[in-house]
Coordinates of C-alpha atoms in Angstrom, one line a residue:
M1340 CA 0.0 0.0 0.0
T1341 CA 2.9 2.4 -0.6
W1342 CA 0.7 4.2 -3.1
L1343 CA -1.5 5.2 -0.1
V1344 CA 1.4 7.1 1.5
A1345 CA 1.9 9.2 -1.6
A1346 CA -1.9 9.8 -1.9
A1347 CA -2.1 10.8 1.7
D1348 CA 0.4 13.7 1.0
E1349 CA -2.6 15.5 -0.4
L1350 CA -4.0 15.6 3.1
T1351 CA -0.9 16.6 4.9
Y1352 CA -1.4 20.4 4.6
H1353 CA -5.0 20.2 5.9
W1354 CA -4.2 17.8 8.7
R1355 CA -1.2 19.9 9.8
A1356 CA -3.4 23.0 9.8
L1357 CA -6.0 21.2 11.9
G1358 CA -3.5 19.8 14.3
M1359 CA -5.1 16.4 14.4
A1360 CA -2.5 14.0 15.9
A1361 CA -0.4 14.3 19.1
R1362 CA 2.9 12.6 19.7
R1363 CA 2.4 9.4 21.8
S1364 CA 5.1 10.1 24.4
R1365 CA 3.8 7.4 26.7
L1366 CA 4.3 4.8 24.0
V1367 CA 7.9 6.0 23.5
Q1368 CA 8.5 5.8 27.3
R1369 CA 7.2 2.3 27.4
R1370 CA 9.4 1.1 24.5
E1371 CA 12.4 2.6 26.2
A1372 CA 11.4 1.1 29.6
V1373 CA 11.5 -2.4 28.2
G1374 CA 14.8 -1.8 26.5
H1375 CA 13.9 -1.5 22.9
T1376 CA 15.1 1.0 20.3
Q1377 CA 12.8 1.7 17.4
E1378 CA 15.0 -0.6 15.3
S1379 CA 14.9 -3.5 17.7
L1380 CA 11.1 -3.3 18.1
A1381 CA 10.6 -3.1 14.4
E1382 CA 12.8 -6.2 13.9
I1383 CA 10.7 -8.2 16.4
L1384 CA 7.5 -7.1 14.7
Q1385 CA 8.9 -7.6 11.2
V1386 CA 8.0 -4.1 10.2
D1387 CA 10.1 -1.1 9.0
R1388 CA 11.6 1.2 11.6
S1389 CA 9.8 4.1 10.0
T1390 CA 6.5 2.3 10.8
V1391 CA 7.3 2.3 14.5
G1392 CA 8.2 5.9 14.2
R1393 CA 4.8 6.8 12.7
W1394 CA 3.1 5.0 15.5
E1395 CA 5.0 7.0 18.1
S1396 CA 4.7 10.3 16.3
G1397 CA 0.9 9.9 16.0
R1398 CA 1.1 9.7 12.2
G1399 CA -0.5 6.3 12.1
S1400 CA -1.9 3.5 14.2
P1401 CA -1.1 -0.2 14.3
Q1402 CA -3.6 -2.4 12.4
P1403 CA -5.9 -4.5 14.7
W1404 CA -4.0 -7.7 13.9
M1405 CA -0.7 -6.1 14.8
R1406 CA -1.8 -4.9 18.2
P1407 CA -1.5 -8.2 20.1
R1408 CA 2.1 -8.7 18.8
L1409 CA 3.0 -5.1 19.8
A1410 CA 1.5 -5.6 23.2
R1411 CA 3.5 -8.7 23.8
A1412 CA 6.7 -7.0 22.7
L1413 CA 6.0 -4.1 25.2
R1414 CA 4.9 -6.6 27.9
L1415 CA 1.4 -5.1 28.0
S1416 CA -2.2 -6.2 27.7
V1417 CA -4.0 -5.2 24.6
D1418 CA -6.1 -2.9 26.7
Q1419 CA -3.0 -1.2 28.2
L1420 CA -1.6 -0.8 24.8
A1421 CA -4.8 0.9 23.6
D1422 CA -4.4 3.4 26.5
L1423 CA -0.9 4.2 25.4
L1424 CA -2.0 4.7 21.8
A1425 CA -4.4 7.4 22.9
P1426 CA -3.0 10.9 22.5
S1427 CA -0.7 11.8 25.4
G1428 CA -1.8 15.5 25.6
S1429 CA 1.4 16.9 24.2
T1430 CA 0.9 20.1 22.2
E1431 CA 3.3 19.0 19.6
T1432 CA 1.3 18.0 16.6
V1433 CA 2.2 16.1 13.4
P1434 CA 0.3 15.2 10.2
L1435 CA -1.3 11.8 10.1
L1436 CA 0.1 9.7 7.3
A1437 CA -0.7 6.1 6.3
G1438 CA 1.9 3.5 5.6
D1439 CA 2.0 -0.2 4.8
D1440 CA 1.2 -1.2 8.4
D1441 CA -1.1 1.7 9.3
A1442 CA -4.7 2.4 9.0
L1443 CA -5.9 5.9 8.2
A1444 CA -7.4 7.5 11.3
P1445 CA -10.8 9.1 11.0
V1446 CA -11.0 12.9 10.9
P1447 CA -12.4 14.1 14.2
A1448 CA -15.4 16.3 14.3
M1449 CA -14.7 20.0 14.0
R1450 CA -14.8 22.0 17.2
A1451 CA -16.9 25.2 17.2
D1452 CA -13.9 27.3 18.0
H1453 CA -11.7 25.9 15.3
G1454 CA -10.0 28.6 13.3
H1455 CA -10.4 27.0 9.9
G1456 CA -14.1 26.2 10.2
L1457 CA -16.3 24.3 7.9
V1458 CA -14.5 25.3 4.7
A1459 CA -11.2 23.6 5.8
A1460 CA -13.2 20.5 6.9
V1461 CA -14.8 20.2 3.5
A1462 CA -11.3 20.5 1.9
V1463 CA -10.0 17.6 4.1
D1464 CA -13.2 15.6 3.3
S1465 CA -12.7 15.9 -0.5
A1466 CA -9.0 15.0 -0.2
E1467 CA -9.9 11.9 1.7
S1468 CA -12.3 10.9 -1.1
A1469 CA -9.5 11.4 -3.6
V1470 CA -7.3 9.0 -1.5
F1471 CA -10.0 6.4 -1.4
L1472 CA -10.6 6.8 -5.2
R1473 CA -7.0 5.8 -5.7
F1474 CA -7.4 2.9 -3.3
A1475 CA -10.6 1.7 -5.0
S1476 CA -9.0 1.9 -8.5
A1477 CA -5.7 0.1 -7.6
S1478 CA -5.0 -3.5 -8.6
N1479 CA -1.9 -5.7 -8.6
V1480 CA -3.3 -7.8 -11.5
D1481 CA -4.9 -7.2 -14.9
D1482 CA -6.9 -9.3 -17.2
T1483 CA -3.9 -10.3 -19.2
L1484 CA -2.2 -11.7 -16.2
L1485 CA -5.3 -13.6 -15.1
E1486 CA -5.5 -15.1 -18.7
Q1487 CA -1.9 -16.2 -18.5
I1488 CA -2.4 -17.9 -15.1
D1489 CA -5.5 -19.7 -16.6
A1490 CA -3.4 -20.9 -19.5
D1491 CA -0.6 -22.1 -17.1
I1492 CA -3.2 -24.0 -15.0
S1493 CA -4.6 -25.7 -18.1
R1494 CA -1.1 -26.7 -19.3
L1495 CA -0.2 -28.2 -15.9
A1496 CA -3.5 -30.0 -15.6
G1497 CA -2.9 -31.6 -19.0
D1498 CA 0.7 -32.4 -18.3
Y1499 CA -0.2 -34.1 -15.0
V1500 CA -2.1 -36.8 -16.9
S1501 CA 0.8 -38.1 -19.0
K1502 CA 4.0 -36.9 -17.3
P1503 CA 5.6 -38.1 -14.1
V1504 CA 4.8 -36.1 -11.0
S1505 CA 8.4 -35.1 -10.7
E1506 CA 8.2 -33.1 -13.9
V1507 CA 5.2 -30.9 -12.9
F1508 CA 5.6 -30.8 -9.1
H1509 CA 7.8 -27.6 -9.0
D1510 CA 5.7 -25.7 -11.5
I1511 CA 2.5 -26.4 -9.7
G1512 CA 3.9 -25.2 -6.4
T1513 CA 5.6 -22.1 -7.8
L1514 CA 2.4 -21.0 -9.6
R1515 CA 0.2 -21.7 -6.5
R1516 CA 2.5 -19.6 -4.3
G1517 CA 2.5 -16.8 -6.8
V1518 CA -1.4 -16.7 -6.8
F1519 CA -1.4 -16.7 -3.0
D1520 CA 1.0 -13.7 -3.1
L1521 CA -1.3 -11.9 -5.5
L1522 CA -4.3 -12.5 -3.2
H1523 CA -2.4 -10.8 -0.4
G1524 CA -2.5 -7.6 -2.5
R1525 CA -5.4 -5.6 -3.7
Q1526 CA -7.6 -6.2 -6.8
H1527 CA -11.0 -5.4 -8.1
P1528 CA -13.7 -7.8 -6.7
Y1529 CA -14.1 -9.7 -9.9
Q1530 CA -10.3 -10.2 -10.1
T1531 CA -10.2 -11.4 -6.5
S1532 CA -12.9 -14.0 -7.3
H1533 CA -11.0 -15.1 -10.3
L1534 CA -7.7 -15.5 -8.3
Y1535 CA -9.6 -17.6 -5.7
L1536 CA -10.8 -19.8 -8.5
Q1537 CA -7.2 -20.2 -9.7
A1538 CA -5.9 -20.8 -6.2
G1539 CA -8.5 -23.5 -5.7
R1540 CA -7.6 -25.3 -8.9
L1541 CA -3.9 -25.1 -8.1
C1542 CA -4.6 -26.5 -4.5
G1543 CA -6.5 -29.2 -6.3
L1544 CA -3.5 -30.1 -8.4
A1545 CA -1.4 -30.1 -5.2
T1546 CA -3.9 -32.4 -3.7
H1547 CA -3.4 -34.8 -6.6
V1548 CA 0.4 -34.6 -6.1
A1549 CA 0.1 -35.5 -2.4
L1550 CA -2.4 -38.2 -3.2
D1551 CA -0.2 -39.9 -5.7
L1552 CA 2.7 -39.8 -3.2
G1553 CA 0.5 -41.4 -0.6
Q1554 CA 0.7 -38.3 1.6
Y1555 CA -2.9 -38.4 2.6
T1556 CA -2.7 -35.8 5.5
A1557 CA -1.1 -33.3 3.2
A1558 CA -3.6 -34.1 0.5
A1559 CA -6.5 -33.5 2.9
T1560 CA -4.9 -30.1 3.9
H1561 CA -4.6 -29.0 0.3
S1562 CA -8.2 -30.1 -0.4
R1563 CA -9.6 -28.1 2.5
T1564 CA -7.8 -25.0 1.2
A1565 CA -9.1 -25.7 -2.3
W1566 CA -12.6 -25.9 -0.9
R1567 CA -12.2 -22.6 1.0
C1568 CA -11.1 -21.0 -2.3
A1569 CA -14.0 -22.5 -4.1
E1570 CA -16.3 -21.0 -1.5
S1571 CA -14.7 -17.6 -1.8
A1572 CA -14.9 -17.8 -5.6
G1573 CA -18.6 -18.9 -5.4
H1574 CA -17.8 -21.6 -8.0
D1575 CA -20.0 -24.7 -8.0
G1576 CA -18.0 -26.6 -10.6
L1577 CA -14.9 -26.3 -8.4
R1578 CA -16.8 -27.3 -5.3
A1579 CA -18.0 -30.5 -7.1
W1580 CA -14.5 -31.3 -8.3
I1581 CA -12.9 -30.8 -4.9
R1582 CA -15.5 -33.2 -3.4
S1583 CA -14.5 -35.8 -6.0
V1584 CA -10.8 -35.4 -4.9
Q1585 CA -11.7 -35.7 -1.3
S1586 CA -13.6 -38.8 -2.1
L1587 CA -10.4 -40.2 -3.6
I1588 CA -8.5 -39.4 -0.5
A1589 CA -11.0 -41.3 1.7
Y1590 CA -11.1 -44.3 -0.7
W1591 CA -7.3 -44.8 -0.6
Q1592 CA -7.4 -44.5 3.1
H1593 CA -9.9 -47.4 3.0
D1594 CA -12.7 -45.2 4.4
H1595 CA -15.1 -46.4 1.7
R1596 CA -18.2 -45.1 3.5
Q1597 CA -16.8 -41.6 3.7
A1598 CA -15.7 -41.9 0.1
A1599 CA -19.2 -42.7 -1.1
E1600 CA -20.7 -39.9 1.0
L1601 CA -18.3 -37.3 -0.3
A1602 CA -19.0 -38.3 -3.9
R1603 CA -22.7 -37.9 -3.2
A1604 CA -22.1 -34.6 -1.5
G1605 CA -20.6 -33.2 -4.7
L1606 CA -23.5 -34.0 -6.9
P1607 CA -25.6 -30.9 -6.0
Y1608 CA -22.8 -28.7 -7.3
A1609 CA -22.3 -30.5 -10.6
D1610 CA -22.3 -28.5 -13.7
D1611 CA -22.9 -29.5 -17.3
G1612 CA -19.4 -31.0 -17.7
T1613 CA -18.2 -34.5 -16.8
I1614 CA -18.1 -33.9 -13.1
A1615 CA -21.4 -35.7 -12.4
T1616 CA -20.0 -38.8 -14.2
R1617 CA -16.9 -38.6 -12.1
L1618 CA -18.7 -38.4 -8.9
L1619 CA -21.1 -41.3 -9.7
S1620 CA -18.1 -43.4 -10.8
L1621 CA -16.4 -42.7 -7.5
E1622 CA -19.6 -43.5 -5.6
A1623 CA -19.9 -46.8 -7.5
R1624 CA -16.4 -47.9 -6.7
A1625 CA -16.7 -47.0 -3.0
A1626 CA -20.1 -48.7 -2.7
A1627 CA -18.8 -51.8 -4.3
A1628 CA -15.9 -51.9 -1.8
L1629 CA -18.5 -51.8 1.0
G1630 CA -20.3 -54.7 -0.6
D1631 CA -23.4 -52.6 -1.4
H1632 CA -24.2 -54.2 -4.8
V1633 CA -27.5 -52.3 -5.3
S1634 CA -25.9 -48.8 -4.8
A1635 CA -22.8 -49.7 -6.8
L1636 CA -24.8 -50.9 -9.8
R1637 CA -27.2 -48.0 -9.6
A1638 CA -24.2 -45.5 -9.6
V1639 CA -22.6 -47.3 -12.6
E1640 CA -25.8 -47.0 -14.6
A1641 CA -26.4 -43.4 -13.4
G1642 CA -22.8 -42.5 -14.5
E1643 CA -23.5 -43.9 -18.0
A1644 CA -26.7 -41.8 -18.2
A1645 CA -24.8 -38.7 -17.0
R1646 CA -22.2 -39.2 -19.8
S1647 CA -24.9 -38.8 -22.4
T1648 CA -26.0 -35.4 -21.0
V1649 CA -22.5 -33.7 -20.9
A1650 CA -22.9 -30.4 -22.6
A1651 CA -20.0 -28.3 -21.4
V1652 CA -16.3 -28.5 -22.1
D1653 CA -14.1 -29.0 -19.0
L1654 CA -10.6 -27.8 -18.4
P1655 CA -8.2 -30.4 -19.7
G1656 CA -6.3 -33.1 -17.9
V1657 CA -7.2 -33.9 -14.4
F1658 CA -10.1 -31.5 -14.4
T1659 CA -12.0 -33.6 -17.0
F1660 CA -13.3 -37.2 -16.7
P1661 CA -12.7 -39.0 -20.1
E1662 CA -14.8 -42.0 -21.0
A1663 CA -11.7 -44.3 -20.8
K1664 CA -11.4 -43.4 -17.1
Q1665 CA -15.1 -44.0 -16.5
F1666 CA -14.6 -47.6 -17.9
A1667 CA -11.5 -48.1 -15.7
Y1668 CA -13.5 -47.1 -12.6
A1669 CA -16.4 -49.3 -13.6
G1670 CA -14.0 -52.2 -14.0
T1671 CA -12.8 -51.7 -10.5
A1672 CA -16.3 -51.5 -9.1
L1673 CA -17.7 -54.5 -11.0
L1674 CA -14.6 -56.6 -10.0
A1675 CA -15.2 -55.8 -6.3
L1676 CA -18.8 -57.2 -6.6
G1677 CA -17.3 -60.6 -7.0
S1678 CA -19.8 -62.7 -8.9
Q1679 CA -18.7 -64.4 -12.1
A1680 CA -21.1 -62.3 -14.2
H1681 CA -19.7 -59.1 -12.6
V1682 CA -16.1 -60.2 -13.1
N1683 CA -16.9 -60.8 -16.8
R1684 CA -18.3 -57.3 -17.0
A1685 CA -15.2 -56.0 -15.2
I1686 CA -13.0 -57.6 -17.8
E1687 CA -15.0 -56.0 -20.6
A1688 CA -14.9 -52.6 -18.9
S1689 CA -11.2 -52.7 -18.1
S1690 CA -10.2 -53.9 -21.5
R1691 CA -12.2 -51.2 -23.1
A1692 CA -10.5 -48.6 -20.9
I1693 CA -7.1 -49.8 -22.0
A1694 CA -8.0 -49.8 -25.7
M1695 CA -9.4 -46.3 -25.5
Y1696 CA -6.4 -44.9 -23.6
E1697 CA -3.9 -46.6 -26.0
S1698 CA -5.7 -45.2 -29.0
A1699 CA -5.8 -41.7 -27.6
P1700 CA -3.1 -39.0 -28.2
Q1701 CA 0.0 -39.5 -26.0
Q1702 CA -0.8 -36.5 -23.9
E1703 CA -4.2 -37.9 -22.9
Q1704 CA -2.9 -41.3 -21.9
S1705 CA -3.1 -41.6 -18.1
S1706 CA -0.3 -44.0 -17.1
G1707 CA -1.9 -44.4 -13.7
D1708 CA -5.3 -45.5 -15.1
L1709 CA -3.7 -47.8 -17.6
L1710 CA -1.7 -49.6 -14.9
A1711 CA -4.8 -49.7 -12.6
A1712 CA -6.9 -51.3 -15.5
H1713 CA -4.2 -53.9 -16.1
L1714 CA -4.1 -54.8 -12.4
D1715 CA -7.9 -55.1 -12.4
L1716 CA -7.5 -57.5 -15.4
V1717 CA -4.8 -59.4 -13.4
N1718 CA -7.3 -60.0 -10.5
A1719 CA -10.1 -60.8 -12.9
H1720 CA -8.1 -63.5 -14.7
L1721 CA -6.9 -64.8 -11.4
A1722 CA -10.5 -65.1 -10.3
H1723 CA -11.2 -67.2 -13.4
G1724 CA -8.0 -69.3 -12.9
D1725 CA -6.5 -68.0 -16.1
L1726 CA -2.8 -67.8 -15.1
D1727 CA -1.7 -67.1 -18.6
G1728 CA -3.9 -64.0 -18.7
V1729 CA -2.5 -63.0 -15.3
Q1730 CA 1.1 -63.2 -16.5
E1731 CA 0.3 -61.2 -19.7
K1732 CA -1.4 -58.3 -17.9
L1733 CA 1.0 -58.3 -14.9
S1734 CA 4.0 -58.0 -17.2
V1735 CA 2.9 -54.6 -18.3
V1736 CA 2.6 -53.3 -14.7
L1737 CA 6.0 -54.8 -13.7
A1738 CA 7.7 -53.2 -16.7
A1739 CA 6.5 -49.7 -15.8
A1740 CA 9.1 -47.3 -14.6
P1741 CA 9.1 -46.8 -10.8
G1742 CA 8.3 -43.1 -11.3
R1743 CA 5.0 -44.1 -12.9
R1744 CA 4.0 -46.2 -9.9
T1745 CA 1.9 -44.0 -7.7
A1746 CA 0.9 -44.8 -4.1
S1747 CA -2.4 -46.3 -5.4
I1748 CA -0.6 -48.6 -7.8
S1749 CA 1.8 -49.7 -5.1
S1750 CA -1.2 -50.4 -2.8
R1751 CA -2.8 -52.5 -5.5
L1752 CA 0.4 -54.5 -6.0
Q1753 CA 0.8 -55.2 -2.3
A1754 CA -2.8 -56.4 -2.2
L1755 CA -2.1 -58.7 -5.1
S1756 CA 1.0 -60.1 -3.4
T1757 CA -1.2 -60.9 -0.4
R1758 CA -3.8 -62.6 -2.6
L1759 CA -1.1 -64.7 -4.4
A1760 CA 0.1 -65.9 -1.0
E1761 CA -3.3 -67.5 -0.2
P1762 CA -3.4 -71.2 0.4
A1763 CA -5.5 -71.8 -2.7
Y1764 CA -2.4 -71.0 -4.9
A1765 CA 0.2 -72.7 -2.7
G1766 CA 0.9 -75.6 -5.1
S1767 CA 1.2 -73.6 -8.3
P1768 CA 4.8 -72.9 -9.5
I1769 CA 3.5 -70.2 -11.8
V1770 CA 1.8 -68.4 -9.0
L1771 CA 5.0 -68.8 -6.9
T1772 CA 7.0 -67.1 -9.7
L1773 CA 4.3 -64.4 -10.0
R1774 CA 4.4 -63.7 -6.3
E1775 CA 8.2 -63.4 -6.3
N1776 CA 8.0 -61.0 -9.2
V1777 CA 5.4 -58.8 -7.4
R1778 CA 7.4 -58.8 -4.2
E1779 CA 10.5 -57.8 -6.1
A1780 CA 8.6 -54.9 -7.7
C1781 CA 7.2 -53.8 -4.4
S1782 CA 10.7 -53.7 -2.9
R1783 CA 12.0 -51.3 -5.6
P1784 CA 11.7 -47.5 -4.9
A1785 CA 8.5 -46.1 -6.2
L1786 CA 6.9 -42.7 -6.3
T1787 CA 6.5 -42.3 -2.6
N1788 CA 8.4 -39.0 -1.8
P1789 CA 8.1 -35.6 -3.4
P1790 CA 11.1 -34.1 -5.3
E1791 CA 13.1 -31.6 -3.4
L1792 CA 11.7 -28.0 -3.5
P1793 CA 14.0 -25.6 -5.4
Q1794 CA 16.2 -23.5 -3.1

């Protein structure tokens, strides 16, 4: 708010003539009594020395959020500090100026015996309006910058689908922090709302990073921040999408009931894009894990119906829900239902997901969904006793680079290793080999830790 200092110079002449502010000698005495210079107090409070000087001279007052910190530094209560901030009665007067840490003090009512009278008061009044005009017109962003941030978010969301997390992690964090910094400044209301939308989307991408690394506490924190941003932006589409990501967090923490409830909670916010299909697919998968056949099948069918009504174009990458991903989720849900008929449908759905992804452009091929669909086929073939099919599909997963193996894929591999160790497969040399291959893959480093932040 350095602009406000310059603008307030217009008021200096009038305020000096009116003798508005008295030097706070008691505040100076207290600072000296506890052994502080202006410099040392400013250092503790992380403000400029001139800010402390303005407080003591009566040119400005500490912001409300700063007063508890100042009181602690001076070993006072907030009430005692308020008393010291009151004019000390000195006849030495100085003009009130505003700085980065100060709030403009209100102009006191004119006294009847004041020499300048009403004309001077009107002059001060109009100068204050001029200061506020500059304040109301100021912005640290423009529409071109907002457009560029939108473009960067779309690029990162698209890259996230097909590139390793390590290649996009730094860019997501850097852009997110940049938007946070902008929000600490001043913008026009519509620009602030837009920045909150951008911050929410970037926190959503950060949630995905933490989720893929298996850092569920961090993911939950990012998602709560994203939800707060969606609320501040008043954006239903983002609200719905954040609920879908929170459902994912609950699912991979094995809280399937919460995962289903979060997916349902997002549906009232769904727009005309693919988010309703995403939420219903998440509900289906969670309900199937709970053994709720009726709800799972209903959600699968509702998701298919929602696909046919999509009328809006989503942001790319992780913000959209392609049909291939819908088939991958359906395969997982149907496989969890367990009956032979459902396992057959799961094989059909997972195979279709793989075919659709493999025929898509490289930048739209989700390596995570491809590996998940192959693992679903591994389990489906194992349920049918088709060990050749198990070997074929598992080989694709085991050949994947460790950087492509997210926390969810590692979790699926560990579950498969446990299943292969069941007594029913104890006498099979093929299964023994498969189990050793899976164990060896699980022992290799995977994508479990974030890259180091740039210094």
